[in-house]
Structure formats: C-alpha cells, structure tokens
Amino acid sequence: PSEIALLTRLVTLSLADNTLSGGLIPEIGQLIALTELRLDDNQLTGNIPTTIGLLTSLQKCQLDENSFTGSLPVELGNMTELRTLDVSGNSLTGLIPESLANPPKLGVDPDTCLLTAISRPTTNAFLAPVPPAVVAICHAIVPGLPAPPTPPSMPPPPPPPPPPKPPSLPPPSSPPSPPPPAQTIADTAIFQACLAATSTCTSLVLTGRSLTGAIPTSIGLLTELRDLDLTGNLISGTIPATIGFMAQLERAALSQNSLTGPIPTEFGLCTALRGIVLYDNLITGAIPPEISTLTKLETLQLARNSIAGSIPPFGSLTLMRTLEMNSNLLTGCLPAGIGAMTALTKIELSQNSLSCALPSQLGLATSLRTVNFDSNFMTGVLPSTIGQLAHLRDWRAQRNSFSGYLPSELGHMSSLEQFVMDFNSLTGPLPSELGHMTMLNQLQLSFNGLTGTLDPLLPCPALRKMSIDHNSITGGVPIAWTATLTHLELSTNPLVGMLPPEISMFTELKVLKVDDCMLTGAIPSEIALLTRLVTLSLADNTLSGGLIPEIGQLIALTELRLDDNQLTGNIPTTIGLLTSLQKCQLDENSFTGSLPVELGNMTELRTLDVSGNSLTGLIPESLANPPKLGVDPDTCLLTAISRPTTNAFLAPVPPAVVAICHAIVPGLPAPPTPPSMPPPPPPPPPPKPPSLPPPSSPPSPPPPAQTIADTAIFQACLAATSTCTSLVLTGRSLTGAIPTSIGLLTELRDLDLTGNLISGTIPATIGFMAQLERAALSQNSLTGPIPTEFGLCTALRGIVLYDNLITGAIPPEISTLTKLETLQLARNSIAGSIPPFGSLTLMRTLEMNSNLLTGCLPAGIGAMTALTKIELSQNSLSCALPSQLGLATSLRTVNFDSNFMTGVLPSTIGQLAHLRDWRAQRNSFSGYLPSELGHMSSLEQFVMDFNSLTGPLPSELGHMTMLNQLQLSFNGLTGTLDPLLPCPALRKMSIDHNSITGGVPIAWTATLTHLELSTNPLVGMLPPEISMFTELKVLKVDDCMLTGAIPSEIALL
C-alpha cells in the first residue's frame, strides 16, 4: 500500500518471500530513516524508481528474484551507506551506471553486490562495457564479457507444504482445545520427497517451522545433499553419526534448536563442508579433532552451547573466515596455529574459560577484522605482533587478566575502530601512538592500573567514546580531541585542575563522567552548550561556586550527579526545566535557601538526594508530582538517614511528600535510623606519576603494586579496631589477597573493596566480623568458594561478589542471614543448586546470573515477600517453575533467560501485580500461555522467545494497559493475532516463526515501533492503513503468504 510511505521512522522494511505484485512505489523515497529494505522473492514489476536514491541511510537493499524491468537508476550511487545490493534474478537491461562505485562500503565483503546471480541462471541482460570500478566490487555477467567461475549448481529447495489449518478457538466457557500434533522432520513432505529421490535431492531447508523430535538417522541416505538447513526449530536429541555418509554436504546449519550430546566425529568424513553452524543449542563434549581435517571449511559457528575442552589446532583450515565459539566452557590456550589461518576475518571466543598468554603468531592472521576474547582468564602481556593486523577494526578483550604495558605497535593497526580492554591488569603510561590512530572511535580501558597523563591520546581525530575511569591517570582534562566525542568517562583517577570552559566544543557529548577525581574551581557556564548531554556526573571532587542557572538548558539530561563537592548558593529554579531528569544527586554540598517549587516539574524523576546541605524553608508540595519519585526505598532523601543532617526545613511537611521522601524536621518525630557509621577515612594522596623516559630510552618499570595491607586506611583500622566501622578501598588497583587479619576488625559494618585486582580466596576470618552489614567485594579476581563463615555475620544486609572467579556451591549458611536484603553473585563460576532461601523474608535483590547453577527454583521463593528482583539468566537451571512463585508479590523484575527450564507457566504468576519485566527466553517452557497473565496489571515487557509454547494467544493480553514489549518468536503458537487487540501501550511486538494465521491487523496503537511477524502462514494484503503506525521503525513480514500490491502509503512510514 502507498500508505506505507507515512511510516517515516521506519528503519527496517522486510517483506521478502511472499507473492507481492505491482510496482515499487515512487513514494519509497520518503522512508529516509530506512537502513534495510528486503523485497526479494516476490512478483514485483516495472522500473526501479529513481526516488530510491533518496534513501541515503540504506545499508542493505535486496530486490532480487522479482520481475523488475528497465535500467538501473543512476541515483543508486547516492546511497552512501550502502553495504549490500542484490538485483539479480530480474529482467533488467541497459548500461550499468558507474555511480554504483560511489558507496564506499558496497562490495567490501564478498558477494554483497550482485547485479547478476552467482550460482543460478540470470535473466538480467545488461549491456557492455561494465565500468572497471564496478567490476572490482560487483558480480555482473554481461554478454561478450567472460563470466567468473561459478560453484556447483544447487537447485532451490522444494516449496514448503501448505500451512496447517488453524484450530478453531473454543467458546470462552469451554476448556481450550488441545494443541495440534507436533510435526517432526520425517513428517514433512520435503523430507519424504528427498528420500524418494536421493540421487537428485541437493537441498533440504526446513527453517523456523517449530519441528520437534530428533534428526532421523535416515538423513544419511541423502548422499547428494549439499545444503542442510534446519535452523530455528524445536529439534532435540543428538546429531546422528549417519551425517558422515553425506560426502557432498557443503553446509550444515542446525542452529537455534535443542540439540544435545557431542559434535559427531563423523563430520570429518564430509570433506566438502564449507560451513558448520550449530549455535544456540545444548551441545556438550569437546570439539572433535576431525574438524581440523576439513580443509574447505570457511565458517564454524558453535556459540552458546556447553562445549568444553581445548580448541583443536586449526592451522590447516586456511580458508576459514569466521570462527565463533563464544559462550561455551572452553579451556586451555589459543593455539599458535591460529597464525596459519590467513583468510580468517572474525574470531569470537568471549565468555569461555580460556587462559594463558596470547600467542605471538596471532599477528600472522592478517585478514582479521574482528577479535573478541571478552570474559576469559587470559594472562600475560599483549604481543607486539598484533600491530601487524592492519585490517583489524574491532579488538575486545575485557574482563581478563592481561598485564604489562600496552605495546606501541598498536599504532600500526591503521583500520582499528574499537579497542576495548576494561577490567584487566594493564599498567604503565598510554603509548603516544594511540593519539595518531585516524580510525579509532572507541577506546575503553576502565578498571586497570594505567598511569601517566591523557596527553598521549591527542588528537585521536575520530574518537567518539572514551572510558579510562578507575585507573591512576594524572594531570588535567584535555580538550584537544575531536568535536564529535559523545562519551567521556574519566572517573576515579587523580585528575586535577578545573573543568575547562572549552569542553563546550564537544557539542555531540552525551555522557560526561569525571567523578571521584581532584577537580577544583567552578562548573563552567559553557557546559550549558552541551545540549545533547544525557549524563553529567562530577561527584566526589572539590568543585566550588554555585550551580549555574544555565543548567536548565540541558533538556536531554537524565542523570545529574554533583554530590560530595563544595557547591554553594541557591538551587536555581531553572532546574525544573530538566523534565527528562531521572536521577538528581546534590547531597553533601553547601547549598542554601529553599527547595525550588519547580522541582515538581521534573515528571520523570526517580531519585532525588539533597541531604547534607544547609537548606531551609518549607518543603514544596510539588515534590509529590513526579509519579516515580520514591517508588523504591531511600530514593528521595531531603535529609540524611544514617548521618547528622544540616538541612533545617520548616514544618509542616506536606503529607504527600512524607509518603515518599525521608525528611527530619524540627517538631516532627524522626524515623528510626540504623547504627551510626562514621564516614571512611579520606583516601591517601595519589602517587606521583612516573616521569616518562625519552623516546630513545626503554620505558621505566611500573610502580610497585599496592595490597590492602599496605594502605594507610587498613593500617589505621588495625590500630583502632574498636572504632573502625568502615573500610572502603574501591577502584585503587590493589593486588594480592585479602589479609586474614581483616577478621580483627570486629566492629566493621561496611567493607567495600570493589573494582580492584584482588586475588586469592575470601578468608574464613570474615566470620569474626559479627557487626558486618555490607560485604562488597565485586569486580576483582577472587577465587575459591564462598566461605561458610559468612553465616556467622548475622548482621549482614548485603553480600556483593559479582564479577569474580568464585567457584563451588552457595553455602546453605547464607539461608540463616535473616537480615539479608541483597545477594549479588553474578558472573562467577558458582555451581550446584540454589539453597532454600525461604527464611530470607527481607531479601529485595537476588542476582546470580551467568554462573553454572543447576537444579530447580526452590518453592521457598514464595516466602520472600520483599523480593523485587530475580536475575538467574545464563545458568543451567531445569524443572518447572514452582507455583509458589506467585506469592512473591513484590517482584518487579524476573529474568530466567538461557536456562533449561521446562513445563507450563504456572497460573499463579498472575498474582504478580507489580511485575514490570518478565524474561524467560531460550528455555523449554511448553503448553498454553495462562489467561491469568491479564492480572499482571503493571507488566511492561514479556519476553519468551525460543521456547516450545503452543496454542492460541489468550485474549487477556490485549487488555494489558502497560504492556509495551511482547516477544514470543520461535515457538509453536497458533490462532490469529486478534486476541492482542487493542494492547494500547504496545511498542514492540515479535511473534515471528510460529504458526499464526489470518491477516495483519491494524488496530494497535499508533506508537508501535517494531512489528515482526515473519514465517507465519499469514494471508491477504498488506493493509494501506498500516500507514497509521507513524512511529514504526521495523516491519518484518517475510516468508508468509501475503498477496496483492505493496501499498504506496508505506512511503509515509
């Protein structure tokens, strides 16, 4: 429909693999936000309109396999962002325009510019000559010119069987009808046809059909098969060894299923294999060494399984281009043979347990464009040979244990765009060569031990994002970077001097964080020119002067942190103009005067802290206006909770404000306070930076590492154990183990060692600290189990151990800590089952994601009535959810993503009336969605992709007034989409790869931004009324049974 042109915010328009007819509407040029256009495999006719050249943001354009005529428009050359163009399989004629060589990224990757087909007869009849610049990037067969060699021809896959007739919906008073019988691979007409003609069957493609059961062993009879694609089904069981009989097989794509067991060694018999794609399954065991013998292999994708063992020596795979094995259990070293893989463009090995130093031979893999070693245990110094990777664009190796200086040879990586090495043990000054890298746009080196100044990074002309917080960088804040800088994060470094007024030149800046430094002077008024700023965080410095009235010009601001400075004067009334502000912290300054009434205009405000100032006057009633302020505990503090306050507000306090904010006012009873804890001693002065050696001299050795026991704060605590109640040593790059003598601090209430390089185990002597209320040891390299002695710390309210290397099970003694409110154990290697936490009735936050937990969610979860957040994603939990989960009625966030949970969703979850976010994708949940979901009146996101859900959608979903995101892709759902109407708040809906029937309804809210319905047997025309979705950015209705013309109204999107 032409009305589609009204969707002017559309980013993705994908209508491929249907039977659409008519022409491509000229109004298509109005979709100026479009980055992806897929209309391939339809019956479109006529000329390609010249207005297509107006789509200057378009990156992917697929118009192949239609019946377009005429010549290619010269205006295609105006699409400067174009990376992929396919117009093959049409009836185009005429000269190929030279302007096709204009888009700089077109044809950079192989087979991404196809003017005629590679492996099948073409119907396009272009005229010679082809411009030489186009020949270099595009595939085009033109009469009178020699054709490039083509691979063996593979017939297209047989057409899919007709969609099953949807089951009729029962009347409301009847029980739901049983789901339709599941279909296996062996049941499909395509597979049966292949078995009947094994000598001619070369392609078996059964993607996204919700097929169940195992891969039949009879698949080995298809000895001529070249392409096997079973992606995105519900297939279980092991990969049969009979796959070894398929000697002609070139591609085995079995991803996004529930396959178990090891990768069969018989893959080694398939000597023609060019691609093995097994990601998103439940595969175990080691990678068979036989894979190393497949010398034609170009792609090996094994991501997100449970594959263990070491990486085989892949040096013989010289044609390999893509190696993806992230999110597994791989151990050992990166083999030196990686250097022989000279065609390799991508290595993705993040989230494994790889160790050792990187081999110097890595620098020989000179075709590399992307490297990702994130979240492993790699050690040693970066080899200087990586400077030979001149084509590398993206290097990621955060959350490892790399050490030593950054090599100066980094400067030779002339194509490098991203360099990310947060959370390592890097030391020494920044190499000056970084400043001359003309393509570098993202530099992340947070949480290391780097020294020296920031001057070596100048000018870095393409830099957009820089994070070097939590190091030991000295000097001032330079301002000679490019004006396109968007993120600047320098917190927790001993930086000195003033924030320069010239910072206003960074007009694209969105995030500015310079917390916990040693800045002085006033906040420059020029900062108000940064009108795109979203986060401004200058806390924990010694800034003086007033809060500038111009602050009200930062209308995009969502977070403002100026706490713990020496700011004076009134809080300006213009602060009320910050209507997007969500977090405002002005505490621990010397502000005077009264609170401005205009604070009530900040309707998005969730957190406000003005405690620890010298404010007076009446508290304005308008503070009760922001609907989200004070929803969470201790997020509206007008006076301090646990320390003396200097604010002297006058009574009375408006009752609506009393309900949400903490305020001590003379003449009114004060709320109870926890035991007083003195503030931590001030940090020691920063070490004097080492002087940089002359260029001809070798670098000076890094400063000696400091341990906890070396710090003046710890020594002072040991000298006064009876009065030391707080030990805070965050982000200081401390090394070594936690000393056992810490147990002598028997009066300690707050222990915070976050963001260091501490190793070793947590000492059992922590059990002597009976007054301890908070143990924050996250973002270190702690190993060993959680000590059972934590159970002796009966005053504990928070245990925070995320981002370490902790192993073993969760000790049952944790269940005895009845005051515990927070337990954060995420991103470790903790195994075993979850203890019965039912006695922890004060628990609010439970985060144990990205571990190795097994077993069931305990039924005692229902007794945790204060619990607001459960985060258990990326574990190996199984069983059905207990019905008692519905008793945890304070829950706001639940995340069970990427586990092995089974069974039907219990109807009791309908009792979670405060729940906002439910995520449980990539599990094995089955059965119907319960109608009780409609009782979850606060639900905003419901995400259950990649499960085995069946049956029709419950009509109650359509009446959920807060639901804005619904994701149910890759299930076995049936019926129509009508039960989802009207869903008034819906913005994103993905129900692709199911068995939904009927047409595309248009009665949802006009604020819909994402609509993904692909691979469902939907019928009828794309309605012109789709143009009402003026906020739409993504529209995907591929692989359905739509008919009729594309409405011209689509150009309004």
CSV table of C-alpha atoms in Angstrom, one decimal, residues 540-914:
chain,number,residue,atom,x,y,z
A,540,ASP,CA,33.3,13.5,44.7
A,541,ASN,CA,35.5,16.4,43.7
A,542,THR,CA,36.2,19.8,45.3
A,543,LEU,CA,34.2,21.9,42.9
A,544,SER,CA,33.1,25.3,44.3
A,545,GLY,CA,30.8,28.2,43.3
A,546,GLY,CA,27.2,27.9,42.5
A,547,LEU,CA,25.0,25.7,40.4
A,548,ILE,CA,24.8,27.7,37.2
A,549,PRO,CA,21.2,28.9,36.2
A,550,GLU,CA,22.1,27.8,32.6
A,551,ILE,CA,21.8,24.1,33.8
A,552,GLY,CA,18.1,24.3,32.6
A,553,GLN,CA,19.3,24.3,29.0
A,554,LEU,CA,20.4,20.7,29.3
A,555,ILE,CA,17.0,19.4,28.4
A,556,ALA,CA,18.1,15.9,27.4
A,557,LEU,CA,19.7,15.2,30.8
A,558,THR,CA,18.5,12.1,32.6
A,559,GLU,CA,21.2,11.9,35.3
A,560,LEU,CA,22.8,14.8,37.3
A,561,ARG,CA,25.4,13.9,40.0
A,562,LEU,CA,27.1,16.8,41.7
A,563,ASP,CA,27.2,15.3,45.2
A,564,ASP,CA,30.2,15.5,47.6
A,565,ASN,CA,31.6,18.8,46.4
A,566,GLN,CA,31.7,22.3,47.9
A,567,LEU,CA,29.0,24.0,45.9
A,568,THR,CA,27.2,27.0,47.4
A,569,GLY,CA,24.3,29.3,46.8
A,570,ASN,CA,20.7,28.5,45.9
A,571,ILE,CA,19.5,25.6,43.8
A,572,PRO,CA,18.4,27.6,40.7
A,573,THR,CA,14.7,27.4,39.7
A,574,THR,CA,15.7,26.6,36.1
A,575,ILE,CA,16.5,23.1,37.3
A,576,GLY,CA,12.7,22.5,36.8
A,577,LEU,CA,13.2,22.7,33.1
A,578,LEU,CA,15.0,19.3,33.1
A,579,THR,CA,11.8,17.4,32.5
A,580,SER,CA,13.7,14.3,31.4
A,581,LEU,CA,15.8,14.1,34.5
A,582,GLN,CA,15.5,10.8,36.4
A,583,LYS,CA,18.3,11.0,38.9
A,584,CYS,CA,19.4,14.2,40.7
A,585,GLN,CA,22.0,14.0,43.5
A,586,LEU,CA,23.1,17.3,45.0
A,587,ASP,CA,23.8,16.0,48.5
A,588,GLU,CA,26.9,16.8,50.6
A,589,ASN,CA,27.4,20.3,49.4
A,590,SER,CA,26.7,23.7,51.0
A,591,PHE,CA,23.6,24.8,49.1
A,592,THR,CA,21.4,27.3,51.0
A,593,GLY,CA,17.9,28.8,50.6
A,594,SER,CA,14.8,26.7,50.0
A,595,LEU,CA,14.0,23.9,47.6
A,596,PRO,CA,12.5,25.4,44.4
A,597,VAL,CA,8.9,24.6,43.7
A,598,GLU,CA,9.9,23.9,40.1
A,599,LEU,CA,11.4,20.5,41.2
A,600,GLY,CA,7.9,19.2,40.8
A,601,ASN,CA,8.0,19.8,37.0
A,602,MET,CA,10.6,17.0,36.6
A,603,THR,CA,8.0,14.4,35.9
A,604,GLU,CA,10.5,11.6,35.1
A,605,LEU,CA,12.4,12.0,38.4
A,606,ARG,CA,13.0,8.7,40.3
A,607,THR,CA,15.9,9.6,42.6
A,608,LEU,CA,16.4,12.9,44.5
A,609,ASP,CA,19.0,13.5,47.2
A,610,VAL,CA,19.6,17.0,48.7
A,611,SER,CA,20.7,15.8,52.1
A,612,GLY,CA,23.9,17.2,53.8
A,613,ASN,CA,23.4,20.8,52.7
A,614,SER,CA,22.3,24.0,54.6
A,615,LEU,CA,18.8,24.2,53.0
A,616,THR,CA,15.9,25.9,54.9
A,617,GLY,CA,12.3,26.9,54.4
A,618,LEU,CA,9.2,24.9,53.6
A,619,ILE,CA,9.3,21.7,51.6
A,620,PRO,CA,7.2,22.3,48.5
A,621,GLU,CA,4.2,20.1,48.0
A,622,SER,CA,5.1,19.9,44.3
A,623,LEU,CA,7.7,17.2,45.2
A,624,ALA,CA,4.8,14.7,45.2
A,625,ASN,CA,4.2,15.4,41.5
A,626,PRO,CA,6.8,13.1,39.8
A,627,PRO,CA,4.9,9.8,39.8
A,628,LYS,CA,8.1,7.6,40.1
A,629,LEU,CA,9.9,9.5,42.8
A,630,GLY,CA,10.3,7.5,46.0
A,631,VAL,CA,8.8,4.3,44.5
A,632,ASP,CA,12.0,2.5,45.5
A,633,PRO,CA,13.2,2.8,49.1
A,634,ASP,CA,15.7,5.6,50.0
A,635,THR,CA,15.4,7.3,46.6
A,636,CYS,CA,14.0,10.6,47.9
A,637,LEU,CA,16.3,12.0,50.7
A,638,LEU,CA,15.7,15.6,51.8
A,639,THR,CA,17.7,14.9,55.0
A,640,ALA,CA,20.2,12.1,55.7
A,641,ILE,CA,19.2,8.7,57.0
A,642,SER,CA,22.3,7.4,58.8
A,643,ARG,CA,24.4,10.6,59.5
A,644,PRO,CA,23.7,14.0,61.1
A,645,THR,CA,21.9,16.4,58.7
A,646,THR,CA,22.5,20.1,58.4
A,647,ASN,CA,19.3,20.9,56.4
A,648,ALA,CA,16.8,22.7,58.6
A,649,PHE,CA,13.4,22.6,56.8
A,650,LEU,CA,10.3,24.0,58.5
A,651,ALA,CA,7.2,22.1,59.5
A,652,PRO,CA,4.7,21.1,58.3
A,653,VAL,CA,5.9,18.6,55.7
A,654,PRO,CA,3.1,18.0,53.0
A,655,PRO,CA,1.6,14.6,53.7
A,656,ALA,CA,2.0,13.5,50.1
A,657,VAL,CA,5.8,14.2,50.4
A,658,VAL,CA,6.0,12.4,53.8
A,659,ALA,CA,4.8,9.3,52.0
A,660,ILE,CA,7.7,9.2,49.5
A,661,CYS,CA,10.6,11.2,51.0
A,662,HIS,CA,12.8,11.0,54.1
A,663,ALA,CA,12.8,14.3,55.9
A,664,ILE,CA,13.8,15.1,59.5
A,665,VAL,CA,12.0,18.4,60.5
A,666,PRO,CA,12.1,20.1,64.0
A,667,GLY,CA,9.0,19.4,65.9
A,668,LEU,CA,8.2,16.2,64.0
A,669,PRO,CA,9.3,12.6,65.1
A,670,ALA,CA,12.3,11.3,63.3
A,671,PRO,CA,12.2,7.9,61.6
A,672,PRO,CA,14.4,5.2,63.1
A,673,THR,CA,18.0,5.2,61.9
A,674,PRO,CA,20.4,2.3,61.6
A,675,PRO,CA,23.5,2.3,63.8
A,676,SER,CA,25.8,5.2,63.0
A,677,MET,CA,28.8,4.6,60.8
A,678,PRO,CA,31.4,7.2,60.5
A,679,PRO,CA,32.5,8.1,57.0
A,680,PRO,CA,35.5,6.3,55.7
A,681,PRO,CA,38.9,8.0,56.2
A,682,PRO,CA,40.0,10.1,53.2
A,683,PRO,CA,41.9,8.3,50.5
A,684,PRO,CA,45.7,8.7,50.5
A,685,PRO,CA,47.2,11.3,48.2
A,686,PRO,CA,47.7,10.0,44.6
A,687,PRO,CA,51.1,8.6,43.8
A,688,LYS,CA,53.4,10.9,41.9
A,689,PRO,CA,53.2,9.8,38.3
A,690,PRO,CA,56.4,8.3,37.0
A,691,SER,CA,58.4,10.6,34.6
A,692,LEU,CA,58.2,9.5,31.0
A,693,PRO,CA,61.5,8.4,29.6
A,694,PRO,CA,62.9,10.0,26.4
A,695,PRO,CA,61.8,8.2,23.2
A,696,SER,CA,65.2,6.5,22.8
A,697,SER,CA,65.1,5.0,26.3
A,698,PRO,CA,63.3,1.9,27.4
A,699,PRO,CA,60.1,2.5,29.4
A,700,SER,CA,60.6,2.9,33.2
A,701,PRO,CA,59.3,0.0,35.3
A,702,PRO,CA,55.7,0.3,36.6
A,703,PRO,CA,55.2,1.5,40.2
A,704,PRO,CA,55.1,-1.3,42.7
A,705,ALA,CA,51.7,-2.8,43.2
A,706,GLN,CA,49.9,-2.0,46.5
A,707,THR,CA,48.0,-4.5,48.6
A,708,ILE,CA,45.2,-4.0,51.1
A,709,ALA,CA,47.6,-4.4,54.0
A,710,ASP,CA,49.8,-1.6,52.5
A,711,THR,CA,47.1,1.0,52.6
A,712,ALA,CA,47.1,3.7,55.4
A,713,ILE,CA,43.4,3.2,55.9
A,714,PHE,CA,43.7,-0.5,56.7
A,715,GLN,CA,46.7,0.1,59.0
A,716,ALA,CA,44.7,2.8,60.8
A,717,CYS,CA,41.8,0.3,61.2
A,718,LEU,CA,44.1,-2.3,62.7
A,719,ALA,CA,45.5,0.3,65.1
A,720,ALA,CA,41.9,1.2,66.3
A,721,THR,CA,39.8,-2.0,65.8
A,722,SER,CA,37.2,-0.9,68.4
A,723,THR,CA,36.3,2.3,66.5
A,724,CYS,CA,36.8,1.3,62.9
A,725,THR,CA,33.3,0.7,61.4
A,726,SER,CA,34.0,1.3,57.7
A,727,LEU,CA,36.8,0.1,55.3
A,728,VAL,CA,36.2,1.5,51.8
A,729,LEU,CA,39.1,0.9,49.2
A,730,THR,CA,37.3,1.0,45.9
A,731,GLY,CA,38.9,1.3,42.4
A,732,ARG,CA,42.5,1.6,43.6
A,733,SER,CA,44.1,-1.3,41.5
A,734,LEU,CA,45.0,-3.1,44.8
A,735,THR,CA,46.6,-6.5,44.3
A,736,GLY,CA,47.3,-9.5,46.4
A,737,ALA,CA,44.9,-11.4,48.7
A,738,ILE,CA,42.5,-10.2,51.4
A,739,PRO,CA,44.6,-10.5,54.6
A,740,THR,CA,43.3,-12.9,57.2
A,741,SER,CA,43.9,-10.1,59.8
A,742,ILE,CA,40.8,-8.4,58.4
A,743,GLY,CA,39.0,-10.6,60.9
A,744,LEU,CA,40.4,-8.5,63.7
A,745,LEU,CA,38.1,-5.6,62.6
A,746,THR,CA,35.2,-6.9,64.8
A,747,GLU,CA,33.3,-3.6,64.8
A,748,LEU,CA,33.4,-3.2,61.0
A,749,ARG,CA,30.0,-2.6,59.4
A,750,ASP,CA,30.9,-1.6,55.9
A,751,LEU,CA,33.5,-3.5,53.8
A,752,ASP,CA,33.9,-2.3,50.2
A,753,LEU,CA,36.8,-3.5,48.1
A,754,THR,CA,35.0,-3.1,44.7
A,755,GLY,CA,36.9,-2.7,41.5
A,756,ASN,CA,40.4,-3.8,42.3
A,757,LEU,CA,42.8,-6.6,41.2
A,758,ILE,CA,42.5,-8.6,44.4
A,759,SER,CA,43.1,-12.3,44.0
A,760,GLY,CA,43.0,-15.4,46.3
A,761,THR,CA,40.1,-16.7,48.4
A,762,ILE,CA,37.8,-14.8,50.8
A,763,PRO,CA,39.4,-15.6,54.2
A,764,ALA,CA,37.3,-17.6,56.7
A,765,THR,CA,38.2,-15.0,59.4
A,766,ILE,CA,35.5,-12.8,57.9
A,767,GLY,CA,33.2,-14.8,60.3
A,768,PHE,CA,34.7,-12.9,63.2
A,769,MET,CA,33.1,-9.7,61.9
A,770,ALA,CA,29.8,-10.1,63.7
A,771,GLN,CA,28.7,-6.4,63.1
A,772,LEU,CA,29.3,-6.5,59.4
A,773,GLU,CA,26.3,-5.2,57.4
A,774,ARG,CA,27.8,-5.0,53.9
A,775,ALA,CA,30.5,-7.1,52.2
A,776,ALA,CA,31.1,-5.6,48.7
A,777,LEU,CA,34.0,-7.5,47.0
A,778,SER,CA,32.8,-7.3,43.4
A,779,GLN,CA,34.9,-6.7,40.3
A,780,ASN,CA,38.1,-8.4,41.4
A,781,SER,CA,39.7,-11.8,40.7
A,782,LEU,CA,38.7,-13.7,43.8
A,783,THR,CA,38.8,-17.5,43.5
A,784,GLY,CA,37.7,-20.5,45.6
A,785,PRO,CA,34.3,-21.0,47.3
A,786,ILE,CA,32.1,-18.6,49.2
A,787,PRO,CA,33.1,-19.2,52.9
A,788,THR,CA,30.6,-20.8,55.1
A,789,GLU,CA,31.7,-18.4,57.8
A,790,PHE,CA,29.6,-15.7,56.2
A,791,GLY,CA,26.8,-17.4,58.2
A,792,LEU,CA,28.3,-16.1,61.4
A,793,CYS,CA,27.9,-12.5,60.2
A,794,THR,CA,24.3,-12.3,61.4
A,795,ALA,CA,24.0,-8.5,60.8
A,796,LEU,CA,24.7,-8.8,57.1
A,797,ARG,CA,22.3,-6.9,54.8
A,798,GLY,CA,24.3,-7.1,51.6
A,799,ILE,CA,26.7,-9.6,50.0
A,800,VAL,CA,28.1,-8.3,46.7
A,801,LEU,CA,30.5,-10.7,44.9
A,802,TYR,CA,29.7,-10.2,41.2
A,803,ASP,CA,32.4,-10.3,38.5
A,804,ASN,CA,35.0,-12.6,40.2
A,805,LEU,CA,36.2,-16.1,39.6
A,806,ILE,CA,34.4,-17.7,42.5
A,807,THR,CA,33.7,-21.5,42.3
A,808,GLY,CA,31.9,-24.1,44.4
A,809,ALA,CA,28.3,-24.1,45.7
A,810,ILE,CA,26.3,-21.4,47.6
A,811,PRO,CA,26.8,-22.4,51.2
A,812,PRO,CA,23.5,-23.2,53.0
A,813,GLU,CA,24.6,-21.0,55.9
A,814,ILE,CA,23.6,-18.0,53.7
A,815,SER,CA,20.0,-19.0,54.3
A,816,THR,CA,20.4,-18.2,58.0
A,817,LEU,CA,21.1,-14.5,57.4
A,818,THR,CA,17.6,-13.2,58.1
A,819,LYS,CA,18.6,-9.6,57.7
A,820,LEU,CA,20.0,-10.1,54.2
A,821,GLU,CA,18.5,-7.7,51.6
A,822,THR,CA,20.9,-8.0,48.7
A,823,LEU,CA,22.7,-11.1,47.3
A,824,GLN,CA,24.7,-10.4,44.1
A,825,LEU,CA,26.8,-13.3,42.8
A,826,ALA,CA,26.6,-12.7,39.1
A,827,ARG,CA,29.3,-13.6,36.6
A,828,ASN,CA,31.2,-16.2,38.5
A,829,SER,CA,31.6,-19.9,38.1
A,830,ILE,CA,29.3,-20.9,41.1
A,831,ALA,CA,27.8,-24.4,40.7
A,832,GLY,CA,25.3,-26.6,42.5
A,833,SER,CA,21.6,-25.9,43.3
A,834,ILE,CA,20.0,-22.8,44.9
A,835,PRO,CA,19.6,-23.2,48.6
A,836,PRO,CA,16.1,-22.9,50.2
A,837,PHE,CA,16.1,-19.1,50.8
A,838,GLY,CA,12.5,-19.0,52.2
A,839,SER,CA,13.7,-17.6,55.5
A,840,LEU,CA,15.2,-14.5,53.9
A,841,THR,CA,12.0,-12.5,54.1
A,842,LEU,CA,13.8,-9.2,53.8
A,843,MET,CA,15.6,-10.1,50.6
A,844,ARG,CA,15.0,-7.5,47.9
A,845,THR,CA,17.6,-8.3,45.2
A,846,LEU,CA,18.7,-11.7,44.1
A,847,GLU,CA,21.3,-11.7,41.3
A,848,MET,CA,23.0,-14.9,40.3
A,849,ASN,CA,23.1,-14.8,36.5
A,850,SER,CA,26.0,-16.1,34.4
A,851,ASN,CA,27.0,-19.0,36.7
A,852,LEU,CA,26.8,-22.8,36.5
A,853,LEU,CA,23.8,-23.3,38.8
A,854,THR,CA,21.7,-26.4,38.2
A,855,GLY,CA,18.5,-27.9,39.7
A,856,CYS,CA,15.2,-26.3,40.3
A,857,LEU,CA,14.0,-22.9,41.5
A,858,PRO,CA,13.1,-23.7,45.2
A,859,ALA,CA,9.5,-23.5,46.2
A,860,GLY,CA,10.5,-21.3,49.2
A,861,ILE,CA,10.9,-18.4,46.8
A,862,GLY,CA,7.2,-17.7,47.6
A,863,ALA,CA,8.1,-16.8,51.2
A,864,MET,CA,10.4,-14.0,50.0
A,865,THR,CA,7.7,-11.4,50.1
A,866,ALA,CA,10.0,-8.4,49.9
A,867,LEU,CA,11.8,-9.6,46.8
A,868,THR,CA,11.7,-7.1,43.9
A,869,LYS,CA,14.3,-8.6,41.5
A,870,ILE,CA,15.3,-12.2,40.5
A,871,GLU,CA,18.1,-12.4,37.9
A,872,LEU,CA,19.1,-16.0,37.2
A,873,SER,CA,19.8,-15.9,33.4
A,874,GLN,CA,22.6,-17.9,31.8
A,875,ASN,CA,22.7,-20.8,34.1
A,876,SER,CA,21.7,-24.5,33.7
A,877,LEU,CA,18.5,-24.5,35.9
A,878,SER,CA,15.9,-27.0,34.9
A,879,CYS,CA,12.4,-28.3,36.1
A,880,ALA,CA,9.1,-26.4,36.0
A,881,LEU,CA,8.6,-23.1,37.9
A,882,PRO,CA,7.0,-23.6,41.3
A,883,SER,CA,3.5,-22.4,41.7
A,884,GLN,CA,4.7,-20.6,44.9
A,885,LEU,CA,6.5,-18.0,42.7
A,886,GLY,CA,3.2,-16.2,42.5
A,887,LEU,CA,3.4,-15.5,46.3
A,888,ALA,CA,6.4,-13.2,45.9
A,889,THR,CA,4.1,-10.4,45.2
A,890,SER,CA,6.7,-7.6,45.4
A,891,LEU,CA,8.5,-8.8,42.4
A,892,ARG,CA,9.2,-6.2,39.7
A,893,THR,CA,11.8,-7.9,37.5
A,894,VAL,CA,12.3,-11.6,36.7
A,895,ASN,CA,14.9,-12.9,34.3
A,896,PHE,CA,15.3,-16.7,33.6
A,897,ASP,CA,16.8,-16.3,30.1
A,898,SER,CA,19.1,-19.1,28.7
A,899,ASN,CA,18.4,-22.0,31.1
A,900,PHE,CA,16.8,-25.4,30.6
A,901,MET,CA,13.5,-24.8,32.4
A,902,THR,CA,10.5,-26.8,31.4
A,903,GLY,CA,6.8,-27.3,32.0
A,904,VAL,CA,3.8,-25.0,31.7
A,905,LEU,CA,3.9,-21.4,33.1
A,906,PRO,CA,2.0,-21.6,36.5
A,907,SER,CA,-1.2,-19.7,36.5
A,908,THR,CA,-0.2,-18.2,39.9
A,909,ILE,CA,2.2,-15.8,38.2
A,910,GLY,CA,-0.9,-13.7,37.5
A,911,GLN,CA,-0.7,-12.7,41.2
A,912,LEU,CA,2.5,-10.7,40.5
A,913,ALA,CA,0.6,-7.4,40.1
A,914,HIS,CA,3.7,-5.2,40.5
